[in-house]
Short mmCIF file of C-alpha atoms and ligand atoms in Angstrom, two decimals:
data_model
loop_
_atom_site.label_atom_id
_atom_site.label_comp_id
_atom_site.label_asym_id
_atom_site.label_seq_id
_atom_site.Cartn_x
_atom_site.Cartn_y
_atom_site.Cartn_z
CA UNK Y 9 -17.94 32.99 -2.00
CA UNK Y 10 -15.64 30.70 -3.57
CA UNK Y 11 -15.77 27.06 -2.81
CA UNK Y 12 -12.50 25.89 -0.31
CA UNK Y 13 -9.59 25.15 -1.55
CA UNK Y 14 -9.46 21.03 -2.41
CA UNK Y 15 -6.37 18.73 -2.04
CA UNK Y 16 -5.41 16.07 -4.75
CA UNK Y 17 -3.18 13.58 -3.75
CA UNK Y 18 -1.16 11.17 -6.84
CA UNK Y 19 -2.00 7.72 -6.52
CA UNK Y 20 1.39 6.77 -8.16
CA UNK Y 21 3.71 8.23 -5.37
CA UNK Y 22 1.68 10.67 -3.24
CA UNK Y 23 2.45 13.67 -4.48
CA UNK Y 24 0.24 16.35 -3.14
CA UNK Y 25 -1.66 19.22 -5.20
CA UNK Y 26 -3.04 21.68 -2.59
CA UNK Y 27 -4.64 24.53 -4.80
CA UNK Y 28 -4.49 27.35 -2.51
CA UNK Y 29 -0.55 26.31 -2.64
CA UNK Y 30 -0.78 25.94 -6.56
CA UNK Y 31 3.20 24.83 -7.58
CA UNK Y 32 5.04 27.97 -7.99
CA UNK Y 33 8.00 25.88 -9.04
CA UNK Y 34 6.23 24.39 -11.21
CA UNK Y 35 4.74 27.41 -13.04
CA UNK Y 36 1.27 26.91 -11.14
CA UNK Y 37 0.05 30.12 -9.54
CA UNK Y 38 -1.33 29.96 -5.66
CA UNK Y 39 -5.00 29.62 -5.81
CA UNK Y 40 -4.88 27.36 -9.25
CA UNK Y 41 -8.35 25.01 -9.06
CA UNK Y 42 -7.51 21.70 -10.41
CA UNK Y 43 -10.58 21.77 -12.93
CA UNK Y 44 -7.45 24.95 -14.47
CA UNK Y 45 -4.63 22.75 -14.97
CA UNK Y 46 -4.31 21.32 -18.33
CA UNK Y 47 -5.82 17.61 -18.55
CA UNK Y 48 -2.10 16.35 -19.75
CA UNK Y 49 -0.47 17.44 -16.67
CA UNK Y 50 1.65 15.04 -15.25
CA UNK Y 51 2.78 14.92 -11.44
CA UNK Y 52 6.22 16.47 -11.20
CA UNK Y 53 7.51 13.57 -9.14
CA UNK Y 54 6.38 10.30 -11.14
CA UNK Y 55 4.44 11.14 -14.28
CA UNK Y 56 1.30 9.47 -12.85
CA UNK Y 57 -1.37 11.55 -15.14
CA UNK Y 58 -3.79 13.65 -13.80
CA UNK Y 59 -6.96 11.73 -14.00
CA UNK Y 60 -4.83 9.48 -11.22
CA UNK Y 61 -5.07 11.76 -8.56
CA UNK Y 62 -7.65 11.44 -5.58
CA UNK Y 63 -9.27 14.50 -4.03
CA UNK Y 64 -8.56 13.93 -0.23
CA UNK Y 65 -9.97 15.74 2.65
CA UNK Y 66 -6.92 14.97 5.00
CA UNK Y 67 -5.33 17.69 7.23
CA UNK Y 68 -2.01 18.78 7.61
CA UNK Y 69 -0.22 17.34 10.47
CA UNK Y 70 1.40 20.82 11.21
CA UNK Y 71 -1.75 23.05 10.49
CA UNK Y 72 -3.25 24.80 7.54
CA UNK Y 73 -0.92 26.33 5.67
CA UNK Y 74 0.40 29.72 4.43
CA UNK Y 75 -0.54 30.44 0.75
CA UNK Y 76 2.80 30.88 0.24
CA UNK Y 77 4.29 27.89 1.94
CA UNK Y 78 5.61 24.52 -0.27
CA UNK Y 79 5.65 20.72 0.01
CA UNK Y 80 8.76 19.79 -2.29
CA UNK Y 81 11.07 17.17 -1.03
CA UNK B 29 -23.12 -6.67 5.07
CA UNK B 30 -21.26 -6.02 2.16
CA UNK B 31 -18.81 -7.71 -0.07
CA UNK B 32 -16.64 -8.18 -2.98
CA UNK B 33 -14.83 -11.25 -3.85
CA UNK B 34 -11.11 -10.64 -6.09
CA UNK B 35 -9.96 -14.20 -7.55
CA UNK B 36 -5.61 -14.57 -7.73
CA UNK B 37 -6.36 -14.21 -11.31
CA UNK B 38 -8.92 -11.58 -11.69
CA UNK B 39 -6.10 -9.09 -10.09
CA UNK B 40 -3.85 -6.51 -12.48
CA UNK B 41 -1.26 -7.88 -13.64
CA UNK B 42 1.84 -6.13 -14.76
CA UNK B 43 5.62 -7.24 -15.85
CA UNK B 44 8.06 -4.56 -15.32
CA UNK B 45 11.21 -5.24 -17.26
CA UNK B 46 14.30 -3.20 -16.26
CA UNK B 47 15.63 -2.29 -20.07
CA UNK B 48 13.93 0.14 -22.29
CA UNK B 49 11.26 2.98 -21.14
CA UNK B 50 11.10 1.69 -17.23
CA UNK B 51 14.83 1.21 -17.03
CA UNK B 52 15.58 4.26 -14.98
CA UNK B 53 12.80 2.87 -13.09
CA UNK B 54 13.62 -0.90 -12.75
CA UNK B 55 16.89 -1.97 -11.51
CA UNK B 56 18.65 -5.06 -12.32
CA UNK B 57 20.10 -5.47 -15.96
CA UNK B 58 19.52 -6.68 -18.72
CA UNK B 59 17.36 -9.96 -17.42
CA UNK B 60 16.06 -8.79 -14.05
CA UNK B 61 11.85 -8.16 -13.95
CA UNK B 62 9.13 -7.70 -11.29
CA UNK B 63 6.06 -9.22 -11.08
CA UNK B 64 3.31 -7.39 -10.03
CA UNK B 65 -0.15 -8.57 -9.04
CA UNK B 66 -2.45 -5.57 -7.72
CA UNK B 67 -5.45 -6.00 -5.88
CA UNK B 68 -6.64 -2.40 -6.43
CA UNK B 69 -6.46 0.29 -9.16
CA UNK B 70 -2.26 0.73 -9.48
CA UNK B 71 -0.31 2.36 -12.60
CA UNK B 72 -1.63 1.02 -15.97
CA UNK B 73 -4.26 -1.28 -14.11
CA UNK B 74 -7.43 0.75 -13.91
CA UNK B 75 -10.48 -1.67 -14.44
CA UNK B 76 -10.53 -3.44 -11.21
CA UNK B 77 -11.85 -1.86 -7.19
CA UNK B 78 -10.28 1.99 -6.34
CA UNK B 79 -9.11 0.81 -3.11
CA UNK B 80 -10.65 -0.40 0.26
CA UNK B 81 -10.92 1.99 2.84
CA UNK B 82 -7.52 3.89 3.37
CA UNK B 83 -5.82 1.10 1.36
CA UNK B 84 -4.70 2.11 -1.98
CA UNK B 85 -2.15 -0.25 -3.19
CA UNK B 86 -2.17 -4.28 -2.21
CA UNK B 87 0.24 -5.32 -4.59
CA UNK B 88 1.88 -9.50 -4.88
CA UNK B 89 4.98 -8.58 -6.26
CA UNK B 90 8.33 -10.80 -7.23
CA UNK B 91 11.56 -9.45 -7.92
CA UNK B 92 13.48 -12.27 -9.98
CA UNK B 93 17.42 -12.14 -10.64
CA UNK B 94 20.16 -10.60 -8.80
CA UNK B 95 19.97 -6.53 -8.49
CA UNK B 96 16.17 -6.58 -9.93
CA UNK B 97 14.15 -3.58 -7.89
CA UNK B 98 12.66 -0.53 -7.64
CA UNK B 99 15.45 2.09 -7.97
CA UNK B 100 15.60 5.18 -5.88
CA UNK B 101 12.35 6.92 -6.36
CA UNK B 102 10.23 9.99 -3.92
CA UNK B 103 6.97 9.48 -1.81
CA UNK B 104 5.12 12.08 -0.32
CA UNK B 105 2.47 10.95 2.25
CA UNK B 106 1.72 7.40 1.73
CA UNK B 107 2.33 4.94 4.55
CA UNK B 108 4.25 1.76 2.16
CA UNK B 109 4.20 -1.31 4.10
CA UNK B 110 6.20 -4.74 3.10
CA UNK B 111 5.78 -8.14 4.05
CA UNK B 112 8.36 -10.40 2.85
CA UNK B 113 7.17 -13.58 2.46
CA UNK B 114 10.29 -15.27 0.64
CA UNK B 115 13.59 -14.55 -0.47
CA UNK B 116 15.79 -11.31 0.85
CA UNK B 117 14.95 -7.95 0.43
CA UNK B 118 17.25 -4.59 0.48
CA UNK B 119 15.60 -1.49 1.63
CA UNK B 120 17.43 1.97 1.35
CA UNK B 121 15.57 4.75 2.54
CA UNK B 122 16.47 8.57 2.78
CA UNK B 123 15.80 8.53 6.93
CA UNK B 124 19.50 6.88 6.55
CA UNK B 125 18.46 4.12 6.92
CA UNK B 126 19.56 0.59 4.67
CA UNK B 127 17.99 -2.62 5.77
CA UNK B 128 17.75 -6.38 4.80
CA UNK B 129 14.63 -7.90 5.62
CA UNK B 130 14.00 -12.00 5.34
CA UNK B 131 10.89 -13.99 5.21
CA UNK B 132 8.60 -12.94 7.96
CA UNK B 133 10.10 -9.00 8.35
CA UNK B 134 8.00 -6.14 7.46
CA UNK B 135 8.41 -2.27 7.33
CA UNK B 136 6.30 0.73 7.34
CA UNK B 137 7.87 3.43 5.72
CA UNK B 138 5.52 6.49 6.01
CA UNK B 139 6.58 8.79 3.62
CA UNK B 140 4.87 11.87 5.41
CA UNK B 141 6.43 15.23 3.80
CA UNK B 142 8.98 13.63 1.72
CA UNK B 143 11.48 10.67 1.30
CA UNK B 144 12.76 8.14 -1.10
CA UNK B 145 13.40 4.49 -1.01
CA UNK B 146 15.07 2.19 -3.05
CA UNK B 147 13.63 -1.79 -2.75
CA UNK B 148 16.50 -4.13 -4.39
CA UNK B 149 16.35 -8.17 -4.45
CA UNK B 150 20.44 -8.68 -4.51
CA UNK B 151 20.43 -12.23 -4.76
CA UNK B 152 19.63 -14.85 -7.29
CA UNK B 153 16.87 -16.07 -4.81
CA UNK B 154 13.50 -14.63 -6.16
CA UNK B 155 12.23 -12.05 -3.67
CA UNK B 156 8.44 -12.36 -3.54
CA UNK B 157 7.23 -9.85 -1.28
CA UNK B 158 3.28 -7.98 -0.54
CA UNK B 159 3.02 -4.00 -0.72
CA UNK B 160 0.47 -2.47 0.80
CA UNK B 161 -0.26 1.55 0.41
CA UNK B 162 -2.04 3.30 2.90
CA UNK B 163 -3.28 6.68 3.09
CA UNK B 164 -2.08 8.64 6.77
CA UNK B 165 -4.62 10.25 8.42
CA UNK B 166 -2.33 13.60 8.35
CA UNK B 167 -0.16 15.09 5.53
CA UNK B 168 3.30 16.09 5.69
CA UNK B 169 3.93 14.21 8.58
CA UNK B 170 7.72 13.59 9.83
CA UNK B 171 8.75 10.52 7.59
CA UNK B 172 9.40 7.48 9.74
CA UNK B 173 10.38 3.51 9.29
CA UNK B 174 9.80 1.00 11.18
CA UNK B 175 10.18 -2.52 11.03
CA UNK B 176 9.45 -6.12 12.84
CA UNK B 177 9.14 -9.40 12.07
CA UNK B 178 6.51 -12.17 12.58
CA UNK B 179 7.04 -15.52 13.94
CA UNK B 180 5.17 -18.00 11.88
CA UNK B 181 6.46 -21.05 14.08
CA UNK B 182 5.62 -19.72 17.69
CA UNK B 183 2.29 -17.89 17.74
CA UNK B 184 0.32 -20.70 14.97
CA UNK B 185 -2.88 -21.00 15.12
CA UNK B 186 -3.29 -17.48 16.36
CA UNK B 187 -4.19 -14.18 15.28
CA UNK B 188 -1.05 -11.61 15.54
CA UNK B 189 -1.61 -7.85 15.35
CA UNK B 190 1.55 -6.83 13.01
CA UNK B 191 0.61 -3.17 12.33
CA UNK B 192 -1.46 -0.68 14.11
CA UNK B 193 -4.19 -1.30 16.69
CA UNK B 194 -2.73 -3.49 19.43
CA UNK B 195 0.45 -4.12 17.53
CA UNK B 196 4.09 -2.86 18.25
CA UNK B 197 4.18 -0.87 15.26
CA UNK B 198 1.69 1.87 15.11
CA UNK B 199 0.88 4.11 12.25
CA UNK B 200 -0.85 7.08 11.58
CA UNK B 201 -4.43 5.71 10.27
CA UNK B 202 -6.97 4.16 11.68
CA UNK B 203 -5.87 0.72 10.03
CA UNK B 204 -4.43 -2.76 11.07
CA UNK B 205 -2.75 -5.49 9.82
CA UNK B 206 -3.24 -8.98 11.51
CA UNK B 207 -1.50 -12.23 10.10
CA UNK B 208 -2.88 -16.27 10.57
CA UNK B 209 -0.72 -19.00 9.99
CA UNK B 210 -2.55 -22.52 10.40
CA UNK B 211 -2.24 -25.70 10.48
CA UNK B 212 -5.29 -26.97 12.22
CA UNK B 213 -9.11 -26.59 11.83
CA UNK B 214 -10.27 -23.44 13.28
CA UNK B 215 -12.65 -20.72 13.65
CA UNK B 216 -11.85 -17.34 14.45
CA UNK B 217 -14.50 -14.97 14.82
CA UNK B 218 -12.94 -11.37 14.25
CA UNK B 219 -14.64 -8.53 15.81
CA UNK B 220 -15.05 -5.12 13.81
CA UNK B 221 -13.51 -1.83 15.44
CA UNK B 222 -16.34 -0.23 14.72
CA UNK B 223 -19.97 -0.49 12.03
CA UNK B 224 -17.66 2.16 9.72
CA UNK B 225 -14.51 -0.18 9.88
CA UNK B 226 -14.48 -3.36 7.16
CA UNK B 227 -11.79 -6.03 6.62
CA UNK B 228 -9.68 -7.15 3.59
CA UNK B 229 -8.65 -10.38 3.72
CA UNK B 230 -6.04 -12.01 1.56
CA UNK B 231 -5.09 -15.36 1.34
CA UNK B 232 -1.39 -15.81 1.37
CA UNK B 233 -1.01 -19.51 1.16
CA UNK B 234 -3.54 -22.19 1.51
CA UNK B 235 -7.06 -21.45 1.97
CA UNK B 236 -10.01 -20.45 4.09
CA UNK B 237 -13.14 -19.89 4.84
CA UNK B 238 -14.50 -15.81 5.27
CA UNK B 239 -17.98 -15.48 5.88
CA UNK B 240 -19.22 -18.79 4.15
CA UNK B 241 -17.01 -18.28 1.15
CA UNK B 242 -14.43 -20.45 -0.03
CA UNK B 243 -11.09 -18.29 -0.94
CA UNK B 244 -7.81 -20.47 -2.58
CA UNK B 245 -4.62 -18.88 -2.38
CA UNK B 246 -4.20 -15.49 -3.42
CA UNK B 247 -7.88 -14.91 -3.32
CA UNK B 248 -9.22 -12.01 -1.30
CA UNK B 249 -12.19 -10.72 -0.02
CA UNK B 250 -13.10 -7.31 1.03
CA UNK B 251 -16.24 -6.91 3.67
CA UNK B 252 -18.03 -4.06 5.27
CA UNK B 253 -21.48 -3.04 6.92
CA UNK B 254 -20.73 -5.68 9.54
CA UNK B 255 -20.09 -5.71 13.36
CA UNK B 256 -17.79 -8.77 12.83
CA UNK B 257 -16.23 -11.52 10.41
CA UNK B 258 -15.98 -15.51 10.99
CA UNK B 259 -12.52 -16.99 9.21
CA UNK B 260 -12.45 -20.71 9.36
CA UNK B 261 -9.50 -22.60 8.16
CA UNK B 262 -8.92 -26.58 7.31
CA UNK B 263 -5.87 -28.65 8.13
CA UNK B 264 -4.20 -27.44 5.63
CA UNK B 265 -1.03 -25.01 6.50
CA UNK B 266 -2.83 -21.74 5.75
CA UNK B 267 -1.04 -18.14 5.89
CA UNK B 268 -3.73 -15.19 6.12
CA UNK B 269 -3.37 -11.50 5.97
CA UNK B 270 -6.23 -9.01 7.54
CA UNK B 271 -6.25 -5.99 7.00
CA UNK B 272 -9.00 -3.63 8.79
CA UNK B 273 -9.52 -0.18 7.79
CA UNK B 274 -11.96 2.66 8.45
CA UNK B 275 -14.22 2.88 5.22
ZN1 ZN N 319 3.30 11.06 -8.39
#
């Protein structure tokens, strides 16, 4: 079994990186594990690199989500 | 129990000037800057403490010149607190909502699945003002501001629950914010939540005693493994921020 899904929240503005998500918009495919995404990724929001980001274990307020669903603004 | 003491000077320290690469950033032209002190781990400042608890940003920050800010920029998430303790500050937020807030108003803006704010000083009055960051205890929440104001005059010599807890403003963490102003000798023995809750405790003006150790202004001291922390202050008019958070 693959390990769970992990969540990765930008300390610069709080963009969040869900990996079962991935960003479509953003050219990352649903199911993208962090360790994939290139080290010089930047968050789409702020351009806080992504060694700034913090792996939380927070839920979502409305549930766990579809793969398919999105958290732009 | 444990401990860490931050000096006023030992913080980050950052000038953010609103021409050049920030300037889309920055507002205010071509003289306007912010001053930002961080307690924590914040943008380029990366060699001091992560964060405490569910606290990521505690940042002493002064706007200086007419129109100097933070233009209008997104949050996901993050519950962004303000405490103004001088000057004027304009808030514009994306829940509709545009606010001035004086010395002694706060906010929490919690940012939940998405919103934007714009902070602006719009007079020639330097704004100095405290941001704290917290992380919610849910994501994507509905974003929501709220705001209040402490009365330093009235409730001296007192601890007053601004945010969270027993306050009037609750939020969605298991996190408060209490404030001391004093003018007399005291000692105020502040009981814990809980063995997995700590305190950060900033010294806004004057100075105090936490725990047997001396803290000037702008000092800070974060403390944990504890049922409970002992704050004694002098006669000197002291101004003290607590913030207690689930580790
Ligand atoms: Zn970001």
């Amino acid at each position: 079994m693959n390990d769970p899904f992990a969540r990765y929240l930008c300390l610069g503005c709080g963009f969040l990186y869900d990996e079962q998500m991935g960003l479509p918009e953003h050219g990352i495919a649903p199911g993208t594990r962090w360790k994939d995404i290139p080290d010089d990724w930047v968050c789409p929001d702020c351009g806080t690199p992504k060694h700034r980001f913090e792996m939380v274990a927070i839920p979502y307020a409305s549930g766990e989500p579809e793969a398919s669903a999105s958290n732009t603004f | 129990m444990e401990s860490f003491v931050l000096k006023a000077d030992d913080r980050g320290y950052n000038k953010l000037v609103s021409v050049g690469g920030p300037a889309s950033y920055i507002a205010g032209h071509p003289d306007a800057f912010i001053t930002r002190r961080s307690s924590f781990n914040f943008g380029d400042y990366q060699t001091g403490h992560h964060g405490f608890g569910k606290i990521r940003v505690f940042g002493d920050e002064i706007f200086t010149h007419a129109g100097c800010g933070y233009n209008m920029h997104p949050h996901h998430d993050f519950i962004i607190m303000a405490f103004i303790l001088s000057g004027e500050l304009t808030h514009i937020n994306t829940l509709g909502k545009v606010d001035t807030l004086k010395a002694g108003d706060y906010y929490a803006f919690s940012a939940g699945s998405g919103g934007k704010h714009c902070e602006l000083n719009i007079n020639q009055e330097d704004l100095h003002v405290i941001y704290v960051w917290v992380l919610p205890d849910m994501l994507l929440l509905p974003p929501t501001y709220q705001r209040a104001h402490f009365n330093s005059i009235a409730p001296r010599n007192k601890l007053v629950p601004l945010v969270g807890g027993n306050s009037s403003m609750p939020i969605d963490q298991d996190l408060s914010i209490s404030r001391l102003d004093s003018d007399a000798p005291g000692t105020y023995e502040y009981k814990l939540k809980s063995p997995n809750h700590g305190a950060y405790v900033f010294v806004v003006e004057g100075s105090a005693t936490l725990d047997g150790v001396l803290l000037g202004k702008r000092d800070s001291i974060g403390v944990w493994d504890t049922d409970r922390i002992t704050l004694q202050t002098g006669a000197e008019k002291s101004d003290i921020l607590i913030v207690e958070t689930i580790m």
